[in-house]
Short mmCIF file of C-alpha atoms in Angstrom, two decimals:
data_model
loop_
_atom_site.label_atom_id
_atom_site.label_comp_id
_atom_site.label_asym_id
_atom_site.label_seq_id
_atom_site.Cartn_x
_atom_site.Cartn_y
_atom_site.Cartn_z
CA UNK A 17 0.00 0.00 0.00
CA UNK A 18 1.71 2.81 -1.17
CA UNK A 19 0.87 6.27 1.45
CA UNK A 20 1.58 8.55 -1.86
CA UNK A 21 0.27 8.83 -5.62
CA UNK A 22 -2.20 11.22 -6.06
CA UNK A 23 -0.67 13.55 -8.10
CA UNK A 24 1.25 11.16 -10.06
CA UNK A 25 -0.23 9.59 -13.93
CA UNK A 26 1.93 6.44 -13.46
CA UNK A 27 3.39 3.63 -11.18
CA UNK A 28 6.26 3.36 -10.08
CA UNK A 29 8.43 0.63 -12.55
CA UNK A 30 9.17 -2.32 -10.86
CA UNK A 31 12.98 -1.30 -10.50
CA UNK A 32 11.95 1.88 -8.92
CA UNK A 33 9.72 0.12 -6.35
CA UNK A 34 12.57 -2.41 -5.84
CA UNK A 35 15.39 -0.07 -5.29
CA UNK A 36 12.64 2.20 -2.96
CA UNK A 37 11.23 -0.94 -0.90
CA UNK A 38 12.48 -1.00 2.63
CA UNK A 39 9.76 -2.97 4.12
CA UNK A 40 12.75 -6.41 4.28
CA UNK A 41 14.89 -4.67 6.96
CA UNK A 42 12.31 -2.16 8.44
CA UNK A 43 9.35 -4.46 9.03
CA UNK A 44 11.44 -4.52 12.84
CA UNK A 45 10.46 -1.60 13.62
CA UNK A 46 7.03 -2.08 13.46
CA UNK A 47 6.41 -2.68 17.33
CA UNK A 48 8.01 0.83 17.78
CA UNK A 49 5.63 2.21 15.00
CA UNK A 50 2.77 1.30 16.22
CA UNK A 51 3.41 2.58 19.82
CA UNK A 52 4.22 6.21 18.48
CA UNK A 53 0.93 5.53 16.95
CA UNK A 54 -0.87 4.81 19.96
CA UNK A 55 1.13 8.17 21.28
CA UNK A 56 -0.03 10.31 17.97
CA UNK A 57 -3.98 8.78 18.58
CA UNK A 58 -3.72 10.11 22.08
CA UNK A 59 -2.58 13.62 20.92
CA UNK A 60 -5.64 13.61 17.31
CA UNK A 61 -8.13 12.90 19.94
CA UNK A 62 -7.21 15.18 23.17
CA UNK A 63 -6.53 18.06 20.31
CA UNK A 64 -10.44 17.56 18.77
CA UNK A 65 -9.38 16.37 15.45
CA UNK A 66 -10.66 12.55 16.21
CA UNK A 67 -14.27 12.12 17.74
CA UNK A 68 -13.99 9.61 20.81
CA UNK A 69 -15.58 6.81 18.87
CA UNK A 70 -13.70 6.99 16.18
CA UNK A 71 -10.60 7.06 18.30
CA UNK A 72 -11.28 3.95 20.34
CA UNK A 73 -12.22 2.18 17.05
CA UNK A 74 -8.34 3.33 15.96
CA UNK A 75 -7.20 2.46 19.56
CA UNK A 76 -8.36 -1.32 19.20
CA UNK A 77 -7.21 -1.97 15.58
CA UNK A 78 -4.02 -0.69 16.79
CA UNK A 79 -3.82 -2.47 19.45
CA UNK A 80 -4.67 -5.84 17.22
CA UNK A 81 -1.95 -5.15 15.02
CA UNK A 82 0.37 -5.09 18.18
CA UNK A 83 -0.45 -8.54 19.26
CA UNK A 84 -0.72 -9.69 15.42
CA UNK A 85 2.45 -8.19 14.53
CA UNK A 86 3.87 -9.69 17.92
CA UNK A 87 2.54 -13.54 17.13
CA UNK A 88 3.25 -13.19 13.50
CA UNK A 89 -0.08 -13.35 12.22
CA UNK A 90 0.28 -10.12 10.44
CA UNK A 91 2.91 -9.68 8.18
CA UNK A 92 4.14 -7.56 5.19
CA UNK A 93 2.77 -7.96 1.88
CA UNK A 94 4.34 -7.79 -1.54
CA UNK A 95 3.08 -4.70 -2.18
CA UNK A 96 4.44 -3.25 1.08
CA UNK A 97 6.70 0.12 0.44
CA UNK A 98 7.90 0.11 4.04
CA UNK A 99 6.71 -0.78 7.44
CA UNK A 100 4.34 2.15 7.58
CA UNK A 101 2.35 2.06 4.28
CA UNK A 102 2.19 -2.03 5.89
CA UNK A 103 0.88 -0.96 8.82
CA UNK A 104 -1.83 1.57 7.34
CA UNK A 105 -2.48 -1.21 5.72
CA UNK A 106 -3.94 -3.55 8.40
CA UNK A 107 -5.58 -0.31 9.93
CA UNK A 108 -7.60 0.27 6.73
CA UNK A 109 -8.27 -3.82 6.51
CA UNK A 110 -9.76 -3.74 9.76
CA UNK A 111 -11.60 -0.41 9.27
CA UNK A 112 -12.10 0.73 6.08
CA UNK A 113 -11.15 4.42 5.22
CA UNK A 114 -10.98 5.61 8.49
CA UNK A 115 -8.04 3.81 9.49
CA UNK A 116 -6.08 6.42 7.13
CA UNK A 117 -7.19 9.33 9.69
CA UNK A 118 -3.68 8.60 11.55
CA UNK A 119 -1.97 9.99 9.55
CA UNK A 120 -3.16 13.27 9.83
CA UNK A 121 -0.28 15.98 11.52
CA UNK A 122 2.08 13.49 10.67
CA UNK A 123 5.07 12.24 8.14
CA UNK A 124 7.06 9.20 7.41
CA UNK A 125 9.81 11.59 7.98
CA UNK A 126 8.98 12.40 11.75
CA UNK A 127 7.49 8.77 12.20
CA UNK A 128 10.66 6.72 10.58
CA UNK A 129 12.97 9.23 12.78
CA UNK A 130 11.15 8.52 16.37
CA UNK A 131 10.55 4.53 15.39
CA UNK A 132 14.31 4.56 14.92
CA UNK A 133 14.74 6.09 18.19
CA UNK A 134 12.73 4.10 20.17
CA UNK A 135 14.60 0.87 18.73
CA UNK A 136 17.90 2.25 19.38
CA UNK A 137 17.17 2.75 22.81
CA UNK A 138 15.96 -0.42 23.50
CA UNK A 139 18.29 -1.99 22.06
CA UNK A 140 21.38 -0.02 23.45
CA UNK A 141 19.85 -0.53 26.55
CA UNK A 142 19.78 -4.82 26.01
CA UNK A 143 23.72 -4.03 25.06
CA UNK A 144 24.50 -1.71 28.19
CA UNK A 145 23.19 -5.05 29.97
CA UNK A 146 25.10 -7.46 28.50
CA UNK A 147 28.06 -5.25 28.94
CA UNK A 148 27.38 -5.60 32.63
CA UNK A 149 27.16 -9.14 32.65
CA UNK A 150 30.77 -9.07 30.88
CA UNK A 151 32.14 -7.14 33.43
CA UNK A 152 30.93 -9.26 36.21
CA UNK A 153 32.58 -12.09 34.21
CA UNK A 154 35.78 -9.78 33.92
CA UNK A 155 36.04 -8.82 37.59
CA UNK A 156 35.77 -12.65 38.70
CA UNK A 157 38.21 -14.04 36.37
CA UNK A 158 40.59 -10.58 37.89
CA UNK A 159 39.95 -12.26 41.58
CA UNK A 160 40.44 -15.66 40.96
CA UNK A 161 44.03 -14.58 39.60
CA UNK A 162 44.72 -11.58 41.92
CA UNK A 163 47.67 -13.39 43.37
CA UNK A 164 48.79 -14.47 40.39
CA UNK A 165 52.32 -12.72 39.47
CA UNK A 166 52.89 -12.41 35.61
CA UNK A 167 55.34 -10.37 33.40
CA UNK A 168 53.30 -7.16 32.12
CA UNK A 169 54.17 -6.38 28.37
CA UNK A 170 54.63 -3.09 26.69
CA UNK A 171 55.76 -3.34 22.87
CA UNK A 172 54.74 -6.84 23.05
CA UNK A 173 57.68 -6.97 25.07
CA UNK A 174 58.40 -8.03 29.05
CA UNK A 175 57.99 -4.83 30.52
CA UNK A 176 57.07 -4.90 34.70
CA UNK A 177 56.00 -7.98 36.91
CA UNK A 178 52.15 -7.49 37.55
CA UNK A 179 49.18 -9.77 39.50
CA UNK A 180 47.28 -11.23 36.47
CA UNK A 181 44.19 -10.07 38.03
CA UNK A 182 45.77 -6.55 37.08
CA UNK A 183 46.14 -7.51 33.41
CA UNK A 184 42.68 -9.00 33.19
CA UNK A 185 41.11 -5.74 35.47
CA UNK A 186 42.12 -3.21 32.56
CA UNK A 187 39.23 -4.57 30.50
CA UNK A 188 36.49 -3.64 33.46
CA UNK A 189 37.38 0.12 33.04
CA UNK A 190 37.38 -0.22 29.06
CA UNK A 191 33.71 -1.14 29.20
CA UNK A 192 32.82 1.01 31.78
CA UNK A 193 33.60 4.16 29.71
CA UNK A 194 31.49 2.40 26.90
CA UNK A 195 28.32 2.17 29.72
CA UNK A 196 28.99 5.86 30.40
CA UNK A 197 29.06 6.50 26.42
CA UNK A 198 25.42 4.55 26.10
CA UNK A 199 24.08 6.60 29.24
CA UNK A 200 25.67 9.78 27.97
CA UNK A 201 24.15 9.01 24.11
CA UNK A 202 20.66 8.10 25.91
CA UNK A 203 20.63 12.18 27.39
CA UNK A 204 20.96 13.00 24.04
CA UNK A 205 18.79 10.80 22.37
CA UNK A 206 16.02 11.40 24.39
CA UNK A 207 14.47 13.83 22.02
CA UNK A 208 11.27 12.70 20.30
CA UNK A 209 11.00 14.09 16.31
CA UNK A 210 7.03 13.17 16.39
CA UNK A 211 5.05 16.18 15.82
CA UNK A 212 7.69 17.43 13.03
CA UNK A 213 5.96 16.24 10.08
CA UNK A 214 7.61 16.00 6.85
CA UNK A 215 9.68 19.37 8.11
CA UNK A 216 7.76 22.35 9.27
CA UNK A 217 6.11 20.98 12.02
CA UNK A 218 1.96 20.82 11.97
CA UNK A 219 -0.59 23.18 11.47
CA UNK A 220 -3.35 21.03 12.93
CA UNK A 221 -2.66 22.57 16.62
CA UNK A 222 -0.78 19.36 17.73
CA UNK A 223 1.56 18.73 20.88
CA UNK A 224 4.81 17.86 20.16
CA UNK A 225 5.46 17.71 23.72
CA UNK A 226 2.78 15.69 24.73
CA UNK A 227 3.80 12.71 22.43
CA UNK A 228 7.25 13.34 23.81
CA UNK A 229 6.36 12.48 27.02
CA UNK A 230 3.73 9.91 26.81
CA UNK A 231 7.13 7.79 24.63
CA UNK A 232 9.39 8.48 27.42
CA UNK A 233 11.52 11.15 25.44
CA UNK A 234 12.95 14.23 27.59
CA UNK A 235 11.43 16.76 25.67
CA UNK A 236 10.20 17.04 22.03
CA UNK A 237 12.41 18.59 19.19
CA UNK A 238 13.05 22.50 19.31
CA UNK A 239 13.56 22.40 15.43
CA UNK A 240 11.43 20.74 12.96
CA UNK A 241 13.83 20.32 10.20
CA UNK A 242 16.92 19.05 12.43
CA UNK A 243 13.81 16.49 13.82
CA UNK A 244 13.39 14.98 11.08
CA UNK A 245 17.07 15.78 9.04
CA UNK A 246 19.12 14.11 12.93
CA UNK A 247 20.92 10.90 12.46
CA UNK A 248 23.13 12.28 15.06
CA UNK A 249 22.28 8.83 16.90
CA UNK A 250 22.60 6.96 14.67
CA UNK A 251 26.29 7.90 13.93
CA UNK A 252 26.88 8.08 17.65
CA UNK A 253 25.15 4.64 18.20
CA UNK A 254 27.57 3.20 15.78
CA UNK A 255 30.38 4.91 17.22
CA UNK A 256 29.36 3.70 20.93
CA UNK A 257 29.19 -0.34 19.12
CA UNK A 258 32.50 0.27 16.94
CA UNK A 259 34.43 1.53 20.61
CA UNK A 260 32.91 -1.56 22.00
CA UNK A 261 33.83 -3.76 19.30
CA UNK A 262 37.73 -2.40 19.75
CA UNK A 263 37.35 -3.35 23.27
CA UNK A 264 36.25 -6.73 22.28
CA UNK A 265 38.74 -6.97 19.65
CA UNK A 266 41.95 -6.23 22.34
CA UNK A 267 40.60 -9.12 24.42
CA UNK A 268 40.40 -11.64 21.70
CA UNK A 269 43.87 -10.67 20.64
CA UNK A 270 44.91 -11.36 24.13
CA UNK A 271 43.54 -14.69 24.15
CA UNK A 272 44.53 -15.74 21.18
CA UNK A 273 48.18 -15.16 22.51
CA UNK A 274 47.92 -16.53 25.38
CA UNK A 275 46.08 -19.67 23.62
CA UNK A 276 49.26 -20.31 21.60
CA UNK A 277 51.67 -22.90 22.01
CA UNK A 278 54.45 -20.78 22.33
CA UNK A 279 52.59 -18.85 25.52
CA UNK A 280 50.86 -21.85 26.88
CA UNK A 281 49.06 -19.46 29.60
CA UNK A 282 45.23 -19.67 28.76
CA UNK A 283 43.22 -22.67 28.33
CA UNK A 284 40.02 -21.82 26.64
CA UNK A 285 37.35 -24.49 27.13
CA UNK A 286 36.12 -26.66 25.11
CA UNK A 287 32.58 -25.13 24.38
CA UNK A 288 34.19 -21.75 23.38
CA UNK A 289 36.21 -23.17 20.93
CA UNK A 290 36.60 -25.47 17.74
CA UNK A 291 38.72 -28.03 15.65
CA UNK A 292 39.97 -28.57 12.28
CA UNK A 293 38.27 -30.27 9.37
CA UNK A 294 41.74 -31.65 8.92
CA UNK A 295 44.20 -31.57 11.94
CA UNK A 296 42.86 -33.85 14.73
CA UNK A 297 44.37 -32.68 17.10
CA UNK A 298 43.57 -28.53 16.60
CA UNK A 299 41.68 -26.44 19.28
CA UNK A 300 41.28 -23.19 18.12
CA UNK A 301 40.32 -20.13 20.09
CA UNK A 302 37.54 -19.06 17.51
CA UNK A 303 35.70 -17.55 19.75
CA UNK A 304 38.29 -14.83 20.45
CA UNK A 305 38.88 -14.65 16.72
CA UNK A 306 35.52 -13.92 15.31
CA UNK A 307 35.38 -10.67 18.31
CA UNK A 308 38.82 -9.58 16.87
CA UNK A 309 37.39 -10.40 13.42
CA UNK A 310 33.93 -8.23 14.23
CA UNK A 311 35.17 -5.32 15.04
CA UNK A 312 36.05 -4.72 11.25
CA UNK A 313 32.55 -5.21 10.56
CA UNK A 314 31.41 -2.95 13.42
CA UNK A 315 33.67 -0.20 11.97
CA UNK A 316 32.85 -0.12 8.81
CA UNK A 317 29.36 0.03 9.53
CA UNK A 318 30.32 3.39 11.30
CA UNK A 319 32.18 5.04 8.22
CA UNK A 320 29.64 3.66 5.41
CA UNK A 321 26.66 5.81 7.77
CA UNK A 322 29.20 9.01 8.51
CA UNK A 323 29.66 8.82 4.45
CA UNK A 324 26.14 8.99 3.51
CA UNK A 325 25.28 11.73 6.24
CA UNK A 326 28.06 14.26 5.10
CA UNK A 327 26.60 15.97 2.31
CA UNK A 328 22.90 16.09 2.95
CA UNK A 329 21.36 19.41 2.27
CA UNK A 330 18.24 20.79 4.38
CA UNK A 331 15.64 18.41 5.94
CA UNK A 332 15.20 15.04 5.03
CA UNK A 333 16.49 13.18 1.63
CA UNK A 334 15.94 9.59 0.45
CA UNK A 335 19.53 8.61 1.68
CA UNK A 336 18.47 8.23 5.31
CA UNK A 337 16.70 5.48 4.21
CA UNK A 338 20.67 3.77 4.34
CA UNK A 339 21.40 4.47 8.27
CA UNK A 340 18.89 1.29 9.11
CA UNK A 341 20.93 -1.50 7.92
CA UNK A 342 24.29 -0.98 9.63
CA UNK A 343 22.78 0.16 12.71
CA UNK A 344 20.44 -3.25 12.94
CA UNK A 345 23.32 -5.03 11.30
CA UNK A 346 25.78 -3.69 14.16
CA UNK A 347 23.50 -4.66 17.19
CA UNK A 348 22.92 -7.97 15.89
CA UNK A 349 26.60 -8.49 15.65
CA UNK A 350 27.16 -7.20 18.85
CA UNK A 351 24.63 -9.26 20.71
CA UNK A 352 26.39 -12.16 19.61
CA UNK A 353 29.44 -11.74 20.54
CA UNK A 354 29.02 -10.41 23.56
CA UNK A 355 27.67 -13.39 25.16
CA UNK A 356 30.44 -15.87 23.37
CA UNK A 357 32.99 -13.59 24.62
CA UNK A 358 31.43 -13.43 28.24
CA UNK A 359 31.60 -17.37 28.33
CA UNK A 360 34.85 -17.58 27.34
CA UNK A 361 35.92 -15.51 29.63
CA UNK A 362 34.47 -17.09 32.26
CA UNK A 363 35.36 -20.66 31.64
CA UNK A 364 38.69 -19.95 30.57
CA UNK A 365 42.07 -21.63 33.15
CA UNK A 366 45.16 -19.98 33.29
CA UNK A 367 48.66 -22.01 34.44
CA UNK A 368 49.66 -19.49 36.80
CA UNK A 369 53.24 -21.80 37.04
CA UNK A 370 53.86 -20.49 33.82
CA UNK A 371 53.21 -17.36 34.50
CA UNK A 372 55.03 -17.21 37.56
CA UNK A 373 57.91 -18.50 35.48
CA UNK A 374 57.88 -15.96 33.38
CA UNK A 375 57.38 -12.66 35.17
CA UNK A 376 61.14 -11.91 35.66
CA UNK A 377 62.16 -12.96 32.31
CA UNK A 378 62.99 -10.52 29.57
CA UNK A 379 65.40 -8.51 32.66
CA UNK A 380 61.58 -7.14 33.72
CA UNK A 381 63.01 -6.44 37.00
CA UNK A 382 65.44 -3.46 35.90
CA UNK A 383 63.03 -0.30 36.90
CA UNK A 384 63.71 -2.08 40.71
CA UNK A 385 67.09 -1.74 40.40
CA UNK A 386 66.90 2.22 39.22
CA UNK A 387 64.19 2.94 41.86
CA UNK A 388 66.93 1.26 44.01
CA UNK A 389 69.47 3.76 43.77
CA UNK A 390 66.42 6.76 43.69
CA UNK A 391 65.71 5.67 46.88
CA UNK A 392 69.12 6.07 48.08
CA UNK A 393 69.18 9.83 46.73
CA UNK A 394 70.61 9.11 42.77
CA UNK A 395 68.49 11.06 40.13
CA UNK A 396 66.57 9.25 38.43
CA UNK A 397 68.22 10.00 35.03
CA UNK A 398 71.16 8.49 36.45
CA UNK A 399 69.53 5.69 37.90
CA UNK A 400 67.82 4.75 34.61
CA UNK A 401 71.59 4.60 32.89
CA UNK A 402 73.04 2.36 35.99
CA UNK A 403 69.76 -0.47 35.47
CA UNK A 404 70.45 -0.32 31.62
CA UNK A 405 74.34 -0.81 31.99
CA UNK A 406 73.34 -3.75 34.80
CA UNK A 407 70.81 -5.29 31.86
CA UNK A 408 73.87 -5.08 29.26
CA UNK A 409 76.20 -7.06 31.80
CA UNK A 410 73.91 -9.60 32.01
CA UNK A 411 73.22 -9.93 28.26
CA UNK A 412 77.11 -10.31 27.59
CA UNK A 413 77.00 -13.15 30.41
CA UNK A 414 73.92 -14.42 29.58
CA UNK A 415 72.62 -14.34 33.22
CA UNK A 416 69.83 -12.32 34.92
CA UNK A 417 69.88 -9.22 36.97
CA UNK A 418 69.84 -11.85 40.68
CA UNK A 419 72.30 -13.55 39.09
CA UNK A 420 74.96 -10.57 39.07
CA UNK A 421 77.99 -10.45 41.70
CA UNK A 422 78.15 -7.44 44.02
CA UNK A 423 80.84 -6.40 42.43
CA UNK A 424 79.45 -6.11 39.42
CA UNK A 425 76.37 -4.06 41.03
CA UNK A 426 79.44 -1.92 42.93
CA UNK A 427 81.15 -1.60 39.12
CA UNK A 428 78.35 -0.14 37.90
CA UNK A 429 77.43 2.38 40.72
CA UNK A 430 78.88 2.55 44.62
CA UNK A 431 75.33 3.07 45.90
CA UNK A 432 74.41 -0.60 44.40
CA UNK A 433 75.62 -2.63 47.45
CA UNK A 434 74.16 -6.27 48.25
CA UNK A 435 70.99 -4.63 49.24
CA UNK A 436 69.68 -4.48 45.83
CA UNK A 437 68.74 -8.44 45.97
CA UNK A 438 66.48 -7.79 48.25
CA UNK A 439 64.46 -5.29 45.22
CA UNK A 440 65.26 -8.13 42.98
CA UNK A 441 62.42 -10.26 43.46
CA UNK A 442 58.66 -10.34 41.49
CA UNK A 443 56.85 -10.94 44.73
CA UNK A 444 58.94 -7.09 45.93
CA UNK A 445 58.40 -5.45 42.75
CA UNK A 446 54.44 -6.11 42.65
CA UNK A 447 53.86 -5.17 46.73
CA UNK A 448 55.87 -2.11 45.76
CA UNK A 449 53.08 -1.23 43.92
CA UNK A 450 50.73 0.58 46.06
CA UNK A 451 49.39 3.60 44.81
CA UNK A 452 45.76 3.89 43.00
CA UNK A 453 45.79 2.21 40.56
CA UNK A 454 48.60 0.29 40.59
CA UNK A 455 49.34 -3.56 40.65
CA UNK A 456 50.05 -4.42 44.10
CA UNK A 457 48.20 -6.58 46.07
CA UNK A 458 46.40 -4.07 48.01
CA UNK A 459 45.77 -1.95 45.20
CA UNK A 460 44.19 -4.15 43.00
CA UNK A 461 41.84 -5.61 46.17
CA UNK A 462 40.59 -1.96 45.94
CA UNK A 463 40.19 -1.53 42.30
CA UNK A 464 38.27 -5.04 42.48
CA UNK A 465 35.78 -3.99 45.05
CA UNK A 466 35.12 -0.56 43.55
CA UNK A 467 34.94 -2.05 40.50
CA UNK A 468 32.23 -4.69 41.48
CA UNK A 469 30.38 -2.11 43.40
CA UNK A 470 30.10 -0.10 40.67
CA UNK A 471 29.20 -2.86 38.36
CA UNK A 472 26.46 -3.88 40.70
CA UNK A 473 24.94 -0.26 40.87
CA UNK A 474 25.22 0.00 37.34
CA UNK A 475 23.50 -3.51 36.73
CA UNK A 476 20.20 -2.37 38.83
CA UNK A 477 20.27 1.47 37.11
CA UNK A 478 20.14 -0.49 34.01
CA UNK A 479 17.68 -2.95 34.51
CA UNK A 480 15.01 -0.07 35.83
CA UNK A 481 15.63 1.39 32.72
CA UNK A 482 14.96 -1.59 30.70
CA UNK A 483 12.04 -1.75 33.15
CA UNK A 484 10.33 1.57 32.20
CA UNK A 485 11.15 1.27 29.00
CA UNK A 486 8.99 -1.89 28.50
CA UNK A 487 6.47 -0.44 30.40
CA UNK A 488 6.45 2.62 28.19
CA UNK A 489 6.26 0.10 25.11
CA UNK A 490 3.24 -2.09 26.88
CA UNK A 491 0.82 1.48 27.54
#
């Protein structure tokens, strides 16, 4: 059912209804169309333009469609344009002509902009809940190896002795920034376009701000033609996903790594990963490698929308028909990797002897023997030089820095005397660590309990938002 025509002398050609035809990917938003309908019934009626009866006649068709839509007993037709013309559709099945009085003081341009909205708030909200859950996984996996010592790697390279739990703890901050992104994009998202029309607004004495509020938006647009023209969120959404898809991406790296032979650290279970169709013997962190592989996807998804927005004159033009796809195609990928990863995570062992093993390797323990001789009044400058010329000793003995005489500590600087063994140790270096933030024990018990605090608060502001949100949809 096409919702235009009248002053045109032909059909579209098939190739022109092809290329217009949205109704394959859009039909989804149909249980967000039809609430803003319910919300643009309310406002027809209170404003005088409906008569009572006729309202409540609208009122039940509409709701019909929700359950129909909801069980699958309605569905698009061939000659669908989009998920609107559909749903006038089954109004004007079920009613006759009257069910075309909806669409009075309103356009596909404000009512594609606000279903949109509505779906990308539910939605973001479902993936600000799942992030949750993948912190919770984080934090535990950070306990269970808070005592864990490990080499920490800059460059790819042994760098510092850390607890494990440290290493695995980054990731909890990484995903809290993207919950703060989602909250910060749902201020600004929370502004409803219904009541814009096709860009001027309505002459039929609506309330913009009554439809605003009755589908849980902030406030209603303050500019008709940026109301309908915005796919500020859209942009922003895919932004949010893409970050989120990076942070995904780092931790299947990691695992992949530490998955390897050569590591030997991480032993990913069985159910998170897979075999060879050739190899027997193969067990292959896929599961890591299809978030690393994602986040490609995710991007791209990102600059294809940013592309299409850049040069679009004035109010609304045909192209925004192109920001529905990637943004659908994005939260689907996201919600299923986000649970994949969250299970591997959880289930996956680490051999903390190996670790153990390895956290002084590499000469990791050299910044101990410069804060060494800080501590005993040397400039640091100094200091650094005194650790790299003990580093190059051992390198042209092939011994570590334990392994050194005192006289070859006393060679390199007076103020190294025997002393220095004591610093020389990865159990030392990491309860050196103290400070915020930092990788001893004590520190990281800190970070772990804020960090699950704030996980918890963030897990119950979420779920009364997913709360009012269904609530909102159900009215």
């Amino acid at each position: 059912m096409a919702l235009w025509g009248g002053r045109f002398s032909d059909a579209p050609t098939d190739s022109v209804f092809a290329l217009s035809r949205s109704i394959h990917f859009d039909w989804r938003l149909a249980p967000y169309d039809l609430r803003s309908s319910l919300a643009h019934l309310r406002v027809l009626q209170s404003s005088g333009l409906l008569k009572a009866d006729v309202a409540s006649k609208i009122e039940a068709a509409l709701r019909e469609l929700i359950s129909e839509v909801a069980s699958g007993k309605f569905e698009p037709a061939a000659g669908d344009e989009d998920v609107h013309s559909a749903l006038e559709r089954g109004l004007t099945e079920k009613l006759g002509e009257v069910g075309g009085s909806l669409r009075a003081g309103r356009s596909r341009n404000d009512q594609v902009a606000t279903d949109l909205k509505l779906f990308a708030i539910d939605h973001m909200l479902d993936i600000a809940q799942q992030i949750v859950n993948l912190q919770e996984a984080l934090i535990s996996k950070a306990q269970e190896y808070s005592d864990a010592p490990a080499p920490g790697f800059t460059h790819m390279q042994h760098a510092q002795p850390i607890l494990f739990g440290h290493e695995i703890a980054k990731h909890v901050h990484a995903f809290a920034r993207d919950i703060d992104r989602i909250s910060d994009w749902l201020n600004r998202t929370s502004v409803s376009p219904l009541g814009s029309g096709a860009l001027a607004g309505s002459g039929l004495g609506l309330m913009p701000e009554v439809t605003a509020q009755d589908l849980g938006f902030a406030r209603a647009s303050a500019n008709s033609i940026d109301g309908v023209s915005d796919r500020d969120f859209v942009a922003e959404a895919l932004f949010i996903i893409s970050m989120i898809g990076v942070h995904l991406s780092r931790i299947g790296e990691e695992w992949c790594i530490w998955a390897t032979t050569e590591f030997g650290w991480a032993k990913v279970a069985d159910a998170y990963s897979t075999g060879s169709s050739i190899m027997p013997q193969k067990k292959n962190p896929d599961m890591a490698e299809l978030a690393r592989g994602k986040a490609g996807r995710l991007i791209g998804n990102l600059t294809g929308v940013l592309a299409m927005l850049k040069g679009l004159p004035f109010a609304y033009n045909r192209d925004l028909q192109e920001d529905k796809e990637p943004l659908f195609d994005s939260i689907d990928t996201l919600r299923l990797v986000l649970p994949a990863v969250t299970g591997m995570i959880a289930t996956t062992n680490f051999d903390r002897e190996k670790m153990l093993a390895a956290a002084p390797q590499g000469f990791s323990l050299a910044t101990e023997v410069a804060d060494f001789l800080v501590r005993s009044g040397v400039p640091f400058a100094t200091a650094h030089d005194a650790a790299g010329k003990c580093v190059a000793i051992c390198e042209a003995k092939g011994v570590q820095l334990h392994e050194l005489s005192d006289a070859d500590f006393s060679g390199v600087h007076t103020l190294l005397t025997p002393e220095i063994r004591s610093s020389l140790t990865v159990a030392g270096a990491i309860a050196s660590r103290t400070t915020i933030g930092a990788t001893g024990g004590s520190a990281l018990s800190k970070q772990l309990t804020d960090a699950a605090a704030e996980t918890k608060a963030l897990k119950v502001k979420i779920s009364t938002q997913i709360t009012a949100f269904s609530e909102m949809m159900g009215q």
